[in-house]
């Protein structure tokens, strides 16, 4: 059954006044569709985590979201190797939800993975977030362009923080936009590890690593977004 169509049960009486139930198709609301997408993400992220952490198959299969429009397990594994703070959103799903969130990103915002997968990033903005900056992000997405902005965001505990973020489209092997990635740029950077990598170089490295992961998996068994 497609996501937008649901069956409703309705009790009716037949000619002998006996009650029976009929199922009628009806259109799901945007909220119901969003809830369904979130529920699917939560279930699949638990299965994928189980599959990755134990190396075991789920129901006789390697846990893969291929074909459902969600992230494949090989892409999940490749992204898991990137340690920086970033999220991936899927513009092909209703309201462009988060389909991947790195551990560093979750640590920064104080939410658990299942609380963010399936949601649009706007839950991070709040009362004092500058609407002009939000509009700037929206326009960049609409024009399929990269942007870097500094925006006031809120953690789960409601504390605010300045989020210096870079958003960029991510293309698959056939050149179509498959995802958008957001990478956090560390403003409080100090060259503590002696590697001398500036935040800009790190940002480029993270975006590059995500793009390579998406392109490589889309050449193989990953979802082909067209
Ligand atoms: C990849 C990506 C990451 C985003 N990250 C953030 C974020 O960290 N904080 C934020 O306030 N908005 C973020 N946004 C912007 C929101 O998702 C949304 O586009 C913005 O709130 C404007 O749209 P709206 O007016 O429909 O809410 C991100 C968008 C994308 C595509």
PDB file of N, CA and C and ligand atoms in Angstrom, residues 87-89 95-96 105 120-122 124-125 129 134-135 137-138 141 151-153 163 165 167 180-182 184, ligand 1:
ATOM      1  N   UNK A  87      24.712  15.952   9.675  1.00  0.00           N
ATOM      2  CA  UNK A  87      23.446  15.242   9.423  1.00  0.00           C
ATOM      3  C   UNK A  87      23.197  15.192   7.921  1.00  0.00           C
ATOM      4  N   UNK A  88      22.427  14.194   7.530  1.00  0.00           N
ATOM      5  CA  UNK A  88      22.037  14.043   6.130  1.00  0.00           C
ATOM      6  C   UNK A  88      20.519  14.108   6.081  1.00  0.00           C
ATOM      7  N   UNK A  89      19.973  14.903   5.142  1.00  0.00           N
ATOM      8  CA  UNK A  89      18.515  14.944   4.989  1.00  0.00           C
ATOM      9  C   UNK A  89      18.155  14.485   3.576  1.00  0.00           C
ATOM     10  N   UNK A  95       8.837  16.693   3.548  1.00  0.00           N
ATOM     11  CA  UNK A  95       9.410  17.623   4.520  1.00  0.00           C
ATOM     12  C   UNK A  95      10.902  17.394   4.799  1.00  0.00           C
ATOM     13  N   UNK A  96      11.584  16.777   3.860  1.00  0.00           N
ATOM     14  CA  UNK A  96      13.041  16.621   3.899  1.00  0.00           C
ATOM     15  C   UNK A  96      13.583  16.194   5.283  1.00  0.00           C
ATOM     16  N   UNK A 105      26.995  15.002  16.307  1.00  0.00           N
ATOM     17  CA  UNK A 105      25.852  15.905  16.169  1.00  0.00           C
ATOM     18  C   UNK A 105      24.860  15.665  17.317  1.00  0.00           C
ATOM     19  N   UNK A 120      12.365  17.050  10.268  1.00  0.00           N
ATOM     20  CA  UNK A 120      13.037  18.166   9.604  1.00  0.00           C
ATOM     21  C   UNK A 120      13.907  18.890  10.647  1.00  0.00           C
ATOM     22  N   UNK A 121      15.043  19.434  10.196  1.00  0.00           N
ATOM     23  CA  UNK A 121      15.982  20.100  11.116  1.00  0.00           C
ATOM     24  C   UNK A 121      15.408  21.320  11.813  1.00  0.00           C
ATOM     25  N   UNK A 122      14.222  21.778  11.394  1.00  0.00           N
ATOM     26  CA  UNK A 122      13.705  23.028  11.977  1.00  0.00           C
ATOM     27  C   UNK A 122      13.417  22.902  13.466  1.00  0.00           C
ATOM     28  N   UNK A 124      15.393  22.422  15.608  1.00  0.00           N
ATOM     29  CA  UNK A 124      16.533  23.011  16.310  1.00  0.00           C
ATOM     30  C   UNK A 124      16.412  24.525  16.439  1.00  0.00           C
ATOM     31  N   UNK A 125      15.553  25.126  15.623  1.00  0.00           N
ATOM     32  CA  UNK A 125      15.384  26.573  15.736  1.00  0.00           C
ATOM     33  C   UNK A 125      14.285  26.870  16.755  1.00  0.00           C
ATOM     34  N   UNK A 129      15.516  32.546  17.011  1.00  0.00           N
ATOM     35  CA  UNK A 129      16.248  32.252  15.771  1.00  0.00           C
ATOM     36  C   UNK A 129      15.876  33.291  14.717  1.00  0.00           C
ATOM     37  N   UNK A 134      16.945  31.713   8.387  1.00  0.00           N
ATOM     38  CA  UNK A 134      16.168  30.532   7.976  1.00  0.00           C
ATOM     39  C   UNK A 134      15.754  30.656   6.509  1.00  0.00           C
ATOM     40  N   UNK A 135      15.379  31.873   6.145  1.00  0.00           N
ATOM     41  CA  UNK A 135      14.981  32.112   4.755  1.00  0.00           C
ATOM     42  C   UNK A 135      16.171  31.883   3.805  1.00  0.00           C
ATOM     43  N   UNK A 137      18.644  29.834   4.280  1.00  0.00           N
ATOM     44  CA  UNK A 137      18.832  28.368   4.143  1.00  0.00           C
ATOM     45  C   UNK A 137      17.816  27.819   3.139  1.00  0.00           C
ATOM     46  N   UNK A 138      16.566  28.266   3.306  1.00  0.00           N
ATOM     47  CA  UNK A 138      15.478  27.779   2.454  1.00  0.00           C
ATOM     48  C   UNK A 138      15.756  28.076   0.977  1.00  0.00           C
ATOM     49  N   UNK A 141      18.517  25.875  -0.449  1.00  0.00           N
ATOM     50  CA  UNK A 141      18.013  24.525  -0.736  1.00  0.00           C
ATOM     51  C   UNK A 141      17.206  24.555  -2.034  1.00  0.00           C
ATOM     52  N   UNK A 151      23.590  30.374  13.017  1.00  0.00           N
ATOM     53  CA  UNK A 151      22.179  30.439  13.404  1.00  0.00           C
ATOM     54  C   UNK A 151      22.004  30.031  14.866  1.00  0.00           C
ATOM     55  N   UNK A 152      21.063  30.702  15.540  1.00  0.00           N
ATOM     56  CA  UNK A 152      20.805  30.360  16.943  1.00  0.00           C
ATOM     57  C   UNK A 152      19.921  29.113  16.992  1.00  0.00           C
ATOM     58  N   UNK A 153      20.429  28.080  17.636  1.00  0.00           N
ATOM     59  CA  UNK A 153      19.684  26.825  17.763  1.00  0.00           C
ATOM     60  C   UNK A 153      19.510  26.444  19.230  1.00  0.00           C
ATOM     61  N   UNK A 163      25.082  27.965  16.078  1.00  0.00           N
ATOM     62  CA  UNK A 163      25.408  26.840  15.195  1.00  0.00           C
ATOM     63  C   UNK A 163      25.967  27.417  13.884  1.00  0.00           C
ATOM     64  N   UNK A 165      26.935  26.528  10.566  1.00  0.00           N
ATOM     65  CA  UNK A 165      26.727  25.314   9.776  1.00  0.00           C
ATOM     66  C   UNK A 165      26.909  25.551   8.279  1.00  0.00           C
ATOM     67  N   UNK A 167      25.693  23.855   4.681  1.00  0.00           N
ATOM     68  CA  UNK A 167      24.769  22.911   4.042  1.00  0.00           C
ATOM     69  C   UNK A 167      25.145  22.791   2.573  1.00  0.00           C
ATOM     70  N   UNK A 180      20.935  16.271   1.193  1.00  0.00           N
ATOM     71  CA  UNK A 180      21.640  17.482   1.609  1.00  0.00           C
ATOM     72  C   UNK A 180      22.393  17.123   2.880  1.00  0.00           C
ATOM     73  N   UNK A 181      23.621  17.619   2.975  1.00  0.00           N
ATOM     74  CA  UNK A 181      24.388  17.369   4.193  1.00  0.00           C
ATOM     75  C   UNK A 181      24.589  18.685   4.924  1.00  0.00           C
ATOM     76  N   UNK A 182      24.545  18.623   6.237  1.00  0.00           N
ATOM     77  CA  UNK A 182      24.893  19.784   7.056  1.00  0.00           C
ATOM     78  C   UNK A 182      26.081  19.388   7.914  1.00  0.00           C
ATOM     79  N   UNK A 184      28.701  20.808  10.919  1.00  0.00           N
ATOM     80  CA  UNK A 184      28.924  21.873  11.913  1.00  0.00           C
ATOM     81  C   UNK A 184      30.386  22.312  11.863  1.00  0.00           C
TER      82      UNK A 184
HETATM   83  C1  LIG B   1      20.817  19.448   5.555  1.00  0.00           C
HETATM   84  C2  LIG B   1      20.064  20.498   6.333  1.00  0.00           C
HETATM   85  C3  LIG B   1      20.443  20.784   7.616  1.00  0.00           C
HETATM   86  C4  LIG B   1      19.803  21.768   8.351  1.00  0.00           C
HETATM   87  N1  LIG B   1      20.229  22.028   9.622  1.00  0.00           N
HETATM   88  C5  LIG B   1      19.621  22.968  10.357  1.00  0.00           C
HETATM   89  C6  LIG B   1      20.071  23.236  11.678  1.00  0.00           C
HETATM   90  O1  LIG B   1      21.019  22.639  12.179  1.00  0.00           O
HETATM   91  N2  LIG B   1      19.436  24.189  12.374  1.00  0.00           N
HETATM   92  C7  LIG B   1      18.380  24.901  11.845  1.00  0.00           C
HETATM   93  O2  LIG B   1      17.854  25.761  12.552  1.00  0.00           O
HETATM   94  N3  LIG B   1      17.924  24.646  10.598  1.00  0.00           N
HETATM   95  C8  LIG B   1      18.532  23.707   9.847  1.00  0.00           C
HETATM   96  N4  LIG B   1      18.080  23.445   8.569  1.00  0.00           N
HETATM   97  C9  LIG B   1      16.979  24.257   8.015  1.00  0.00           C
HETATM   98  C10 LIG B   1      15.605  23.670   8.260  1.00  0.00           C
HETATM   99  O3  LIG B   1      15.535  22.313   7.942  1.00  0.00           O
HETATM  100  C11 LIG B   1      14.575  24.418   7.377  1.00  0.00           C
HETATM  101  O4  LIG B   1      15.002  24.361   6.054  1.00  0.00           O
HETATM  102  C12 LIG B   1      14.434  25.849   7.831  1.00  0.00           C
HETATM  103  O5  LIG B   1      13.864  25.839   9.111  1.00  0.00           O
HETATM  104  C13 LIG B   1      13.579  26.695   6.878  1.00  0.00           C
HETATM  105  O6  LIG B   1      12.444  26.023   6.482  1.00  0.00           O
HETATM  106  P1  LIG B   1      10.992  26.253   7.180  1.00  0.00           P
HETATM  107  O7  LIG B   1      10.667  27.703   7.004  1.00  0.00           O
HETATM  108  O8  LIG B   1      10.085  25.324   6.397  1.00  0.00           O
HETATM  109  O9  LIG B   1      11.118  25.861   8.617  1.00  0.00           O
HETATM  110  C14 LIG B   1      18.708  22.476   7.797  1.00  0.00           C
HETATM  111  C15 LIG B   1      18.302  22.152   6.491  1.00  0.00           C
HETATM  112  C16 LIG B   1      18.967  21.185   5.764  1.00  0.00           C
HETATM  113  C17 LIG B   1      18.531  20.849   4.370  1.00  0.00           C
END
